[in-house]
Coordinates of C-alpha atoms in Angstrom, one line a residue:
Chain A
X1 CA 129.4 54.5 121.3
X2 CA 133.1 53.7 120.9
X3 CA 134.3 54.6 117.4
X4 CA 138.0 53.8 117.7
X5 CA 139.7 51.8 120.3
X6 CA 143.3 50.6 120.8
X7 CA 144.3 47.9 123.2
X8 CA 147.8 47.8 124.4
X9 CA 149.4 48.7 121.1
X10 CA 153.2 48.8 120.7
X11 CA 155.0 49.9 117.6
X12 CA 158.7 49.4 117.3
X13 CA 161.5 50.4 115.0
X14 CA 164.5 48.3 115.6
X15 CA 164.9 48.1 119.4
X16 CA 163.2 51.5 119.9
X17 CA 159.6 51.5 121.1
X18 CA 158.0 54.3 119.2
X19 CA 154.6 53.6 120.7
X20 CA 154.7 51.8 124.0
X21 CA 151.7 49.9 125.3
X22 CA 149.0 52.5 124.5
X23 CA 145.3 51.9 125.1
X24 CA 142.6 54.3 124.4
X25 CA 139.0 54.6 123.3
X26 CA 137.4 57.4 121.4
X27 CA 133.6 58.0 121.5
X28 CA 131.4 59.2 118.7
X29 CA 131.0 62.9 118.5
X30 CA 134.2 63.7 120.4
X31 CA 137.0 65.9 119.4
X32 CA 140.2 64.4 120.8
X33 CA 143.6 66.1 120.5
X34 CA 146.9 64.3 120.8
X35 CA 149.8 66.4 122.1
X36 CA 153.4 65.8 123.1
X37 CA 156.9 66.9 122.3
X38 CA 158.7 66.2 119.0
X39 CA 159.5 62.5 118.7
X40 CA 157.0 61.4 121.3
X41 CA 155.4 59.0 118.8
X42 CA 152.3 61.0 117.9
X43 CA 152.4 60.5 114.1
X44 CA 153.3 56.8 114.6
X45 CA 150.4 56.3 116.9
X46 CA 148.1 58.0 114.4
X47 CA 149.4 55.8 111.6
X48 CA 148.8 52.7 113.7
X49 CA 145.2 53.9 114.4
X50 CA 144.6 54.6 110.7
X51 CA 145.6 51.0 109.8
X52 CA 148.5 52.3 107.7
X53 CA 151.0 50.4 109.9
X54 CA 150.4 47.2 111.9
X55 CA 151.5 47.4 115.5
X56 CA 154.0 44.9 116.8
X57 CA 151.5 44.0 119.6
X58 CA 148.0 44.9 120.5
X59 CA 144.8 45.6 118.6
X60 CA 143.1 48.5 116.9
X61 CA 139.4 48.4 116.4
X62 CA 137.3 50.7 114.2
X63 CA 133.6 50.5 115.1
X64 CA 134.3 47.4 117.0
X65 CA 135.9 45.6 114.1
X66 CA 139.6 44.6 114.1
X67 CA 141.2 47.1 111.7
X68 CA 143.3 44.4 110.0
X69 CA 140.2 42.6 108.9
X70 CA 138.9 45.7 107.1
X71 CA 140.3 46.2 103.6
X72 CA 141.6 49.6 102.4
X73 CA 138.3 50.4 100.6
X74 CA 136.1 49.6 103.7
X75 CA 138.4 51.6 105.9
X76 CA 138.2 54.5 103.4
X77 CA 134.4 54.7 103.8
X78 CA 134.7 55.0 107.6
X79 CA 137.7 57.1 108.2
X80 CA 139.7 59.8 106.4
X81 CA 143.3 60.7 107.2
X82 CA 145.3 63.8 106.7
X83 CA 149.1 63.1 106.9
X84 CA 151.8 65.5 107.6
X85 CA 153.4 67.2 104.6
X86 CA 151.6 65.5 101.7
X87 CA 153.2 66.4 98.4
X88 CA 151.4 66.0 95.2
X89 CA 153.3 64.6 92.2
X90 CA 152.2 66.0 88.8
X91 CA 150.2 69.1 88.1
X92 CA 146.8 68.1 89.5
X93 CA 144.3 70.9 90.1
X94 CA 142.8 71.6 93.6
X95 CA 139.5 70.2 92.4
X96 CA 141.1 67.0 91.1
X97 CA 142.9 66.4 94.4
X98 CA 139.7 67.1 96.4
X99 CA 137.7 64.9 94.1
X100 CA 140.0 62.0 94.9
X101 CA 138.3 61.9 98.2
X102 CA 135.1 60.7 96.5
X103 CA 136.7 57.5 95.0
X104 CA 134.8 56.2 92.0
X105 CA 131.8 58.4 92.6
X106 CA 131.1 61.3 90.3
X107 CA 128.4 63.6 89.2
X108 CA 126.7 66.8 90.3
X109 CA 126.2 65.5 93.9
X110 CA 130.0 65.0 94.3
X111 CA 130.7 68.4 92.7
X112 CA 128.4 69.9 95.3
X113 CA 130.4 68.1 98.0
X114 CA 133.6 69.5 96.6
X115 CA 132.2 73.0 96.4
X116 CA 131.0 72.8 100.0
X117 CA 134.3 71.5 101.2
X118 CA 136.3 74.1 99.4
X119 CA 134.1 76.8 100.8
X120 CA 134.6 75.4 104.3
X121 CA 138.4 75.8 103.9
X122 CA 138.1 79.2 102.2
X123 CA 139.4 78.0 98.8
X124 CA 136.3 78.5 96.7
X125 CA 138.2 80.5 94.1
X126 CA 141.0 77.9 93.8
X127 CA 139.2 75.0 92.1
X128 CA 141.2 75.1 88.9
X129 CA 144.6 76.1 90.3
X130 CA 147.4 73.7 90.2
X131 CA 147.8 72.5 93.7
X132 CA 151.6 72.6 93.8
X133 CA 151.6 76.3 93.0
X134 CA 149.7 77.1 96.2
X135 CA 151.4 78.1 99.4
X136 CA 152.0 75.4 102.0
X137 CA 149.0 76.5 104.1
X138 CA 146.7 76.6 101.1
X139 CA 147.8 73.1 100.1
X140 CA 147.1 71.9 103.7
X141 CA 143.6 73.4 103.5
X142 CA 143.0 71.7 100.2
X143 CA 144.0 68.3 101.7
X144 CA 141.6 69.1 104.6
X145 CA 138.9 69.6 102.0
X146 CA 139.7 66.2 100.4
X147 CA 139.3 64.7 103.9
X148 CA 135.9 66.4 104.2
X149 CA 134.7 65.1 100.8
X150 CA 135.8 61.5 101.7
X151 CA 133.8 61.7 104.9
X152 CA 130.8 63.2 103.1
X153 CA 130.8 60.4 100.6
X154 CA 131.4 57.8 103.4
X155 CA 128.5 59.2 105.5
X156 CA 126.0 58.2 102.8
X157 CA 126.6 54.6 103.4
X158 CA 128.3 54.3 106.8
X159 CA 127.0 57.2 108.8
X160 CA 129.3 59.9 110.3
X161 CA 132.9 58.9 110.1
X162 CA 136.2 59.4 111.8
X163 CA 138.8 62.1 111.0
X164 CA 142.4 61.4 111.8
X165 CA 144.6 64.5 111.3
X166 CA 148.3 64.9 111.7
X167 CA 149.1 68.5 112.5
X168 CA 146.3 69.8 110.2
X169 CA 146.9 73.5 111.1
X170 CA 150.7 73.6 111.4
X171 CA 151.2 75.7 108.3
X172 CA 148.2 77.9 108.6
X173 CA 147.8 81.6 109.5
X174 CA 145.9 82.5 112.6
X175 CA 142.5 83.0 111.0
X176 CA 142.6 79.8 109.0
X177 CA 143.8 77.9 112.1
X178 CA 140.6 78.9 113.8
X179 CA 138.6 78.1 110.6
X180 CA 139.9 74.6 110.5
X181 CA 139.5 74.2 114.2
X182 CA 135.9 75.3 114.0
X183 CA 135.4 72.9 111.1
X184 CA 136.5 70.0 113.2
X185 CA 134.1 71.0 116.0
X186 CA 131.2 71.3 113.5
X187 CA 132.0 67.9 112.1
X188 CA 131.8 66.5 115.7
X189 CA 128.6 68.3 116.3
X190 CA 127.1 66.5 113.3
X191 CA 128.0 63.2 114.9
X192 CA 131.5 62.7 113.4
X193 CA 134.6 61.9 115.5
X194 CA 138.0 63.7 115.3
X195 CA 141.4 62.7 116.5
X196 CA 144.0 65.4 115.7
X197 CA 147.7 65.7 116.5
X198 CA 148.2 69.4 117.4
X199 CA 151.2 71.4 118.5
X200 CA 149.4 74.5 119.7
X201 CA 148.2 73.6 123.2
X202 CA 145.9 76.6 123.3
X203 CA 144.0 75.5 120.2
X204 CA 144.2 71.9 121.4
X205 CA 142.5 72.9 124.7
X206 CA 140.0 75.2 122.9
X207 CA 138.5 72.6 120.6
X208 CA 139.1 69.3 122.5
X209 CA 136.6 67.4 124.6
X210 CA 139.6 65.3 125.6
X211 CA 143.4 65.7 125.4
X212 CA 145.8 62.7 125.1
X213 CA 149.3 63.5 126.2
X214 CA 152.0 61.3 124.7
X215 CA 155.6 61.3 126.0
X216 CA 158.3 58.9 124.7
X217 CA 155.7 56.6 123.3
X218 CA 153.7 56.3 126.4
X219 CA 150.2 57.8 127.0
X220 CA 150.7 59.7 130.2
X221 CA 147.5 61.7 130.5
X222 CA 144.0 61.3 129.1
X223 CA 141.3 63.6 130.1
X224 CA 139.5 67.0 129.6
X225 CA 141.7 70.0 128.9
X226 CA 141.3 71.3 132.5
X227 CA 142.7 68.1 133.9
X228 CA 145.5 67.5 131.3
X229 CA 146.9 71.0 130.4
X230 CA 148.5 71.8 133.8
X231 CA 151.7 73.4 134.9
X232 CA 152.9 70.0 136.2
X233 CA 152.3 68.4 132.7
X234 CA 154.2 71.2 131.0
X235 CA 157.2 70.8 133.2
X236 CA 157.2 67.0 133.1
X237 CA 156.5 66.5 129.4
X238 CA 157.5 69.7 127.5
X239 CA 160.3 70.8 130.0
X240 CA 158.9 74.4 130.0
X241 CA 157.7 76.4 132.9
X242 CA 154.2 77.6 132.3
X243 CA 151.7 80.0 133.4
X244 CA 148.4 78.2 132.9
X245 CA 145.4 80.5 133.1
X246 CA 141.8 79.8 132.5
X247 CA 139.3 81.4 130.2
X248 CA 135.8 81.7 131.7
X249 CA 133.2 80.4 131.6
X250 CA 134.0 76.7 131.0
X251 CA 137.5 77.2 132.3
X252 CA 139.4 76.3 129.2
X253 CA 143.1 76.5 130.1
X254 CA 145.5 78.7 128.2
X255 CA 149.3 78.5 128.3
X256 CA 151.9 81.2 128.4
X257 CA 155.1 79.2 128.5
X258 CA 158.6 80.2 129.1
X259 CA 161.8 78.2 128.8
X260 CA 163.0 76.3 131.8
X261 CA 166.5 77.6 131.5
X262 CA 165.3 81.1 132.0
X263 CA 163.7 80.1 135.3
X264 CA 167.0 78.9 136.8
Chain B
X1 CA 160.8 72.5 98.7
X2 CA 161.2 75.7 96.7
X3 CA 159.0 76.4 93.8
X4 CA 158.3 79.1 91.3
X5 CA 155.7 81.5 92.6
X6 CA 152.4 81.2 90.9
X7 CA 151.5 84.0 88.5
X8 CA 149.1 86.6 89.8
X9 CA 145.7 85.1 89.9
X10 CA 144.3 87.5 87.3
X11 CA 147.0 86.7 84.8
X12 CA 146.4 83.0 84.8
X13 CA 145.8 81.1 81.7
X14 CA 143.7 77.9 81.8
X15 CA 145.7 74.8 82.6
X16 CA 145.4 71.6 80.6
X17 CA 143.1 73.1 77.9
X18 CA 141.7 69.7 76.9
X19 CA 141.5 67.9 80.2
X20 CA 137.7 67.9 80.1
X21 CA 137.2 66.8 76.5
X22 CA 138.3 63.1 76.5
X23 CA 136.3 62.3 73.3
X24 CA 137.9 65.2 71.4
X25 CA 141.4 64.3 72.6
X26 CA 141.1 60.6 71.7
X27 CA 139.4 61.6 68.3
X28 CA 142.3 63.9 67.4
X29 CA 144.9 61.4 68.4
X30 CA 143.2 58.7 66.4
X31 CA 143.1 61.0 63.3
X32 CA 146.8 61.7 63.8
X33 CA 147.5 57.9 64.0
X34 CA 145.7 57.3 60.8
X35 CA 147.5 60.1 59.0
X36 CA 150.9 58.8 60.4
X37 CA 150.1 55.3 59.2
X38 CA 149.1 56.4 55.7
X39 CA 152.3 58.4 55.3
X40 CA 154.3 55.4 56.6
X41 CA 152.6 53.2 54.1
X42 CA 153.3 55.5 51.1
X43 CA 156.7 57.0 51.8
X44 CA 159.9 55.0 51.3
X45 CA 162.5 53.6 49.0
X46 CA 159.8 52.1 46.8
X47 CA 157.4 55.0 46.6
X48 CA 153.7 54.1 46.5
X49 CA 151.6 57.2 45.9
X50 CA 148.5 57.5 48.0
X51 CA 146.1 56.9 45.0
X52 CA 147.8 53.5 44.5
X53 CA 147.4 52.5 48.1
X54 CA 143.8 51.1 47.9
X55 CA 144.9 48.8 45.1
X56 CA 148.1 47.8 46.9
X57 CA 146.1 46.9 50.0
X58 CA 143.8 44.8 47.8
X59 CA 140.6 46.9 48.2
X60 CA 140.3 47.6 44.5
X61 CA 141.8 46.2 41.3
X62 CA 144.8 48.3 40.4
X63 CA 147.0 49.0 37.4
X64 CA 148.5 45.6 36.5
X65 CA 151.8 47.2 35.7
X66 CA 152.4 48.2 39.3
X67 CA 150.0 46.4 41.5
X68 CA 152.0 43.2 42.0
X69 CA 155.1 45.0 43.2
X70 CA 153.0 47.4 45.3
X71 CA 151.2 44.6 47.0
X72 CA 154.4 42.8 47.8
X73 CA 156.0 46.0 49.3
X74 CA 152.9 46.9 51.3
X75 CA 152.0 43.5 52.7
X76 CA 155.4 42.1 53.4
X77 CA 157.4 45.2 54.3
X78 CA 155.4 48.3 55.1
X79 CA 152.4 46.8 56.9
X80 CA 154.3 44.6 59.3
X81 CA 156.6 47.5 60.1
X82 CA 153.6 49.8 60.7
X83 CA 152.0 47.2 62.9
X84 CA 155.2 46.9 64.9
X85 CA 155.8 50.6 65.1
X86 CA 152.2 51.1 66.4
X87 CA 152.5 48.3 69.0
X88 CA 156.0 49.2 70.2
X89 CA 155.0 52.9 70.4
X90 CA 151.9 52.1 72.4
X91 CA 153.9 49.8 74.7
X92 CA 156.7 52.2 75.4
X93 CA 154.5 55.2 75.8
X94 CA 152.0 53.5 78.1
X95 CA 154.8 51.7 79.9
X96 CA 156.6 55.0 80.5
X97 CA 153.4 56.7 81.8
X98 CA 152.7 53.9 84.3
X99 CA 156.4 53.8 85.4
X100 CA 156.2 57.5 86.0
X101 CA 153.0 57.1 88.0
X102 CA 154.6 54.4 90.0
X103 CA 157.7 56.4 90.8
X104 CA 155.6 59.6 91.1
X105 CA 158.0 61.4 88.8
X106 CA 157.9 62.4 85.1
X107 CA 161.6 61.7 84.7
X108 CA 161.2 57.9 85.0
X109 CA 161.8 56.7 81.4
X110 CA 162.2 52.9 80.9
X111 CA 165.3 53.5 78.7
X112 CA 167.0 55.9 81.1
X113 CA 166.5 54.0 84.3
X114 CA 167.8 50.6 83.0
X115 CA 164.5 48.8 82.5
X116 CA 165.1 48.5 78.7
X117 CA 168.7 47.5 79.2
X118 CA 167.6 44.8 81.6
X119 CA 165.2 43.5 79.0
X120 CA 167.8 43.7 76.2
X121 CA 170.3 41.8 78.4
X122 CA 167.8 39.0 79.0
X123 CA 166.9 38.9 75.3
X124 CA 170.6 38.8 74.3
X125 CA 171.3 36.1 76.9
X126 CA 168.4 34.1 75.5
X127 CA 169.9 34.3 72.0
X128 CA 173.5 33.5 72.9
X129 CA 173.0 31.0 75.7
X130 CA 169.6 29.7 74.7
X131 CA 170.9 28.6 71.3
X132 CA 173.3 26.3 73.0
X133 CA 170.7 24.7 75.2
X134 CA 168.0 24.4 72.7
X135 CA 168.6 24.1 69.0
X136 CA 165.4 25.8 67.8
X137 CA 164.3 28.5 70.2
X138 CA 160.6 29.4 69.8
X139 CA 160.0 33.0 68.8
X140 CA 157.8 33.5 71.9
X141 CA 160.9 32.9 74.2
X142 CA 162.3 36.3 73.4
X143 CA 159.5 38.6 74.7
X144 CA 159.1 36.4 77.7
X145 CA 162.8 36.6 78.5
X146 CA 162.8 40.3 78.0
X147 CA 159.8 40.7 80.2
X148 CA 161.6 38.7 83.0
X149 CA 164.7 41.0 82.6
X150 CA 162.6 44.1 82.8
X151 CA 160.7 42.8 85.8
X152 CA 163.9 42.1 87.7
X153 CA 165.2 45.6 87.0
X154 CA 161.9 47.4 87.8
X155 CA 161.4 45.6 91.1
X156 CA 165.0 46.1 92.1
X157 CA 164.8 49.8 91.2
X158 CA 161.7 50.2 93.2
X159 CA 163.4 48.8 96.3
X160 CA 166.4 51.1 95.7
X161 CA 164.5 54.3 95.1
X162 CA 161.6 54.1 97.5
X163 CA 161.9 54.3 101.2
X164 CA 159.0 54.5 103.6
X165 CA 156.6 55.2 100.7
X166 CA 158.5 58.1 99.3
X167 CA 160.5 57.9 96.1
X168 CA 163.9 59.6 95.9
X169 CA 164.3 60.8 92.4
X170 CA 168.1 61.0 92.8
X171 CA 168.2 57.4 93.9
X172 CA 165.9 56.4 91.1
X173 CA 168.1 58.1 88.4
X174 CA 171.4 57.1 89.9
X175 CA 170.3 53.5 90.7
X176 CA 168.9 53.2 87.2
X177 CA 172.2 54.5 85.8
X178 CA 174.1 51.8 87.7
X179 CA 171.7 49.0 86.7
X180 CA 171.8 50.2 83.1
X181 CA 175.6 50.2 83.2
X182 CA 175.7 46.7 84.7
X183 CA 173.2 45.3 82.1
X184 CA 175.2 47.0 79.3
X185 CA 178.5 45.4 80.6
X186 CA 176.9 42.0 80.8
X187 CA 175.5 42.4 77.3
X188 CA 179.0 43.3 76.2
X189 CA 180.3 40.1 77.8
X190 CA 177.8 38.2 75.7
X191 CA 179.1 39.8 72.6
X192 CA 182.5 38.0 73.3
X193 CA 181.0 34.6 73.4
X194 CA 178.5 35.1 70.6
X195 CA 179.1 33.7 67.1
X196 CA 178.7 35.9 64.1
X197 CA 175.0 35.4 63.6
X198 CA 174.2 35.9 67.2
X199 CA 176.4 39.0 67.3
X200 CA 174.3 40.6 64.6
X201 CA 171.2 39.9 66.7
X202 CA 172.7 41.2 69.9
X203 CA 174.0 44.4 68.3
X204 CA 170.5 45.0 67.1
X205 CA 169.2 45.0 70.6
X206 CA 171.5 47.7 71.8
X207 CA 170.8 50.0 68.9
X208 CA 167.1 49.7 68.5
X209 CA 165.4 49.5 65.2
X210 CA 162.2 48.5 63.5
X211 CA 164.0 47.2 60.4
X212 CA 163.5 43.6 61.2
X213 CA 159.7 43.8 61.3
X214 CA 157.8 40.8 60.4
X215 CA 154.2 39.6 60.9
X216 CA 155.5 36.8 63.1
X217 CA 157.3 39.3 65.5
X218 CA 154.3 41.5 65.6
X219 CA 152.2 38.5 66.6
X220 CA 154.5 37.6 69.5
X221 CA 154.0 41.0 71.2
X222 CA 150.2 41.3 70.5
X223 CA 149.2 39.5 73.8
X224 CA 151.4 41.9 75.8
X225 CA 149.7 44.9 74.3
X226 CA 146.2 43.4 74.8
X227 CA 147.1 42.7 78.5
X228 CA 148.1 46.3 78.9
X229 CA 145.0 47.7 77.3
X230 CA 142.7 45.4 79.3
X231 CA 144.5 46.1 82.6
X232 CA 144.8 49.8 82.2
X233 CA 141.2 50.7 83.4
X234 CA 141.8 48.8 86.6
X235 CA 144.9 50.9 87.4
X236 CA 144.2 54.5 86.5
X237 CA 142.2 55.6 89.5
X238 CA 144.8 54.2 91.9
X239 CA 147.7 55.7 90.0
X240 CA 146.1 59.1 90.5
X241 CA 145.8 58.5 94.2
X242 CA 149.4 57.3 94.3
X243 CA 150.4 60.8 93.1
X244 CA 149.5 62.0 96.7
X245 CA 151.8 59.4 98.2
X246 CA 151.7 55.8 99.2
X247 CA 150.1 56.5 102.6
X248 CA 147.5 58.8 101.1
X249 CA 146.6 56.3 98.4
X250 CA 146.0 53.7 101.1
X251 CA 143.9 56.1 103.2
X252 CA 141.8 56.8 100.1
X253 CA 141.1 53.1 99.7
X254 CA 143.8 51.7 97.5
X255 CA 145.5 48.4 98.2
X256 CA 148.9 49.9 97.6
X257 CA 151.0 46.7 97.6
X258 CA 148.7 45.2 95.0
X259 CA 148.8 48.3 92.9
X260 CA 152.6 48.4 93.0
X261 CA 152.9 44.7 92.0
X262 CA 150.4 45.1 89.1
X263 CA 152.1 48.3 87.9
X264 CA 155.6 46.8 88.0
X265 CA 154.4 43.7 86.1
X266 CA 152.6 45.8 83.5
X267 CA 155.5 48.1 82.9
X268 CA 157.9 45.2 82.6
X269 CA 155.6 43.4 80.2
X270 CA 155.2 46.5 78.1
X271 CA 158.9 47.4 78.0
X272 CA 160.0 43.8 77.7
X273 CA 157.7 43.1 74.7
X274 CA 158.8 46.3 73.0
X275 CA 162.5 45.6 73.5
X276 CA 162.2 42.0 72.4
X277 CA 161.2 43.0 68.8
X278 CA 162.7 46.5 68.4
X279 CA 165.7 46.7 70.8
X280 CA 166.3 49.7 73.1
X281 CA 164.5 52.7 71.8
X282 CA 164.8 55.5 74.4
X283 CA 162.8 58.5 75.4
X284 CA 159.4 57.5 73.8
X285 CA 158.2 56.8 77.3
X286 CA 159.1 60.3 78.5
X287 CA 158.2 62.5 75.5
X288 CA 154.7 61.2 75.0
X289 CA 153.4 61.5 78.6
X290 CA 155.1 64.8 79.0
X291 CA 153.5 66.4 76.0
X292 CA 150.1 64.9 76.9
X293 CA 150.3 66.2 80.5
X294 CA 150.7 69.7 79.3
X295 CA 147.6 69.5 77.2
X296 CA 145.2 67.1 79.1
X297 CA 146.6 67.2 82.6
X298 CA 148.0 64.4 84.8
X299 CA 144.9 62.4 85.4
X300 CA 145.7 58.8 84.4
X301 CA 142.1 58.0 83.3
X302 CA 142.7 59.9 80.1
X303 CA 146.5 60.0 80.1
X304 CA 147.1 56.3 79.7
X305 CA 144.7 55.8 76.7
X306 CA 146.0 58.9 75.1
X307 CA 149.6 57.6 75.5
X308 CA 148.5 54.4 73.9
X309 CA 147.5 56.5 70.8
X310 CA 150.2 59.2 70.8
X311 CA 153.1 56.7 71.3
X312 CA 152.3 55.0 67.9
X313 CA 152.1 58.4 66.2
X314 CA 155.5 59.4 67.5
X315 CA 157.0 56.0 66.6
X316 CA 155.5 56.0 63.1
X317 CA 156.7 59.6 62.5
X318 CA 160.2 58.8 63.8
X319 CA 160.5 55.6 61.8
X320 CA 159.3 57.1 58.6
X321 CA 161.8 59.9 59.1
X322 CA 164.5 57.4 59.8
X323 CA 163.7 55.6 56.6
X324 CA 163.8 58.7 54.4
X325 CA 166.5 61.2 55.7
X326 CA 169.4 59.1 54.5
X327 CA 167.6 56.9 51.9
X328 CA 168.4 54.4 50.6
X329 CA 170.2 53.7 53.9
X330 CA 168.3 53.9 57.2
X331 CA 169.0 55.8 60.4
X332 CA 168.6 53.8 63.7
X333 CA 165.3 55.1 65.1
X334 CA 166.8 55.4 68.6
X335 CA 168.9 58.3 67.3
X336 CA 165.8 60.3 66.3
X337 CA 163.9 59.6 69.5
X338 CA 167.0 60.6 71.5
X339 CA 167.3 63.9 69.6
X340 CA 163.6 64.7 70.4
X341 CA 163.6 63.2 73.9
X342 CA 166.9 64.2 75.5
X343 CA 166.0 68.0 75.5
X344 CA 162.6 67.1 77.0
X345 CA 164.4 65.2 79.7
X346 CA 166.8 68.0 80.4
X347 CA 164.0 70.5 80.6
X348 CA 162.1 68.4 83.1
X349 CA 165.4 67.9 85.1
X350 CA 166.0 71.6 85.3
X351 CA 162.5 72.2 86.5
X352 CA 163.0 69.7 89.3
X353 CA 166.5 70.9 90.2
X354 CA 165.5 72.1 93.6
X355 CA 163.7 68.8 94.4
X356 CA 166.7 66.7 93.5
X357 CA 169.0 68.9 95.7
X358 CA 171.5 69.9 93.0

């Protein structure tokens, strides 16, 4: 079942094409990662897919419905989004921020969702802490917990939803990177769908069913990790020489890059 | 962004001690409001001791020697002034709270960022120019004009200070400064073409006072207060979400453009109505929400109703003080609110120093 699909979408800023004629379809239960160099248009593509910005051309459909016809509230029941560097104004506690994922719903059931989500991101003891006093990585985990709660609430009426994440693990230490990565996988195992912008190709390859490679606004590769994370791709897109090895048994690729200049 | 390191986990004191006791908070504030109103009714040039108040209000028959005079003082001077202080305080405090929610920053005070100046300019223009166009201007014209002035400033300010869903606090404060200066200059221009009676009225707007309180004035701003009270519940959840950013609020299910429009209109209505009857009284919109956030936290569900109650308390307290400190003369109330509010503003500014980039 196709959860999210985009048909020839183009997003422009002035004369620059930030996203250039991108088409894709994401199936239920998949973890898809979106990779590419800085400025490739990954965040812009994610914003277009979330309904936050309207593409200049093309269509985005969520569950087969044109995204522009769904209002913000209907969208919020079906998909949750974690933006890059969210900052919280005012001294809200971690629990208050995570509770915002639940909308108008309250009560013991919602509190149980919040507890479960905070446990999942290893912030159980942080409920009553002021979120802005946490470290960048801890704040990022709290926002991930908010996304989890929004999807738990949405699942009650709409079934498993869609997670759109913009660099969800960029500020995290190694252990919490793996925790969040595992959490994405678990969400997909339960029928949910994940699209995440990631910088770390090794984690992208480790958790993804499919990798999308974006370069200068264009989608230049779309396939399983083995087919997309290749030395040719690293050279063409990231301008680095690479030693791509493979971890047995499924043959997940791993990357040991070195700068091109050093190769000359 | 740099930030003070959190205290060690073990040494932490509970934040926002009353965040989870809304009934208690609103009960305490209501009691404070009643106490402030009683003292405002009894203190003043013509002292009316508390035990004479029931008779003065007409609840019981009083001493014939004093009751006539007391009734006159209470019903035609004290009570209209109390009613106006309560309404203006509620409008300014709730208006400031919503403005800060909209701009995602506790420094946004209607008086400081030019919203009040815009309202005062529109009110002054209505007096000076409107008189020439229409001989008998209806009393309702003033709050409506002030609302329009506040609306233009707030909407302009939002465009100046917000880019791509993020508010620049430096642009907000500096843009507000420029708008306030422009509105002040234009008001000054009006002073030149005003006649003597108009001049008195225009000066009143720039100083800010409750001394001209009448039942009629109070009645003209009542609809604005009612609109604010009725609209508040529709807004509070979305203002909380907006604290995470415009994009995040949208992702959580808020129609952000609608929220911004409603918030801008409400703030303008609140500030415009307050300015129309009391002139520019600064800092109420910053002191009240700041104090409340320390005690009950930033959640707007409780913050806005609490501001609607604490604003009147502050206003009644400041006005009563303004009436007694230099009795029988009277201090402009704006001086007192500035003495209280400017340090609060400076404290908040210092705390945000890193964020502003100074």
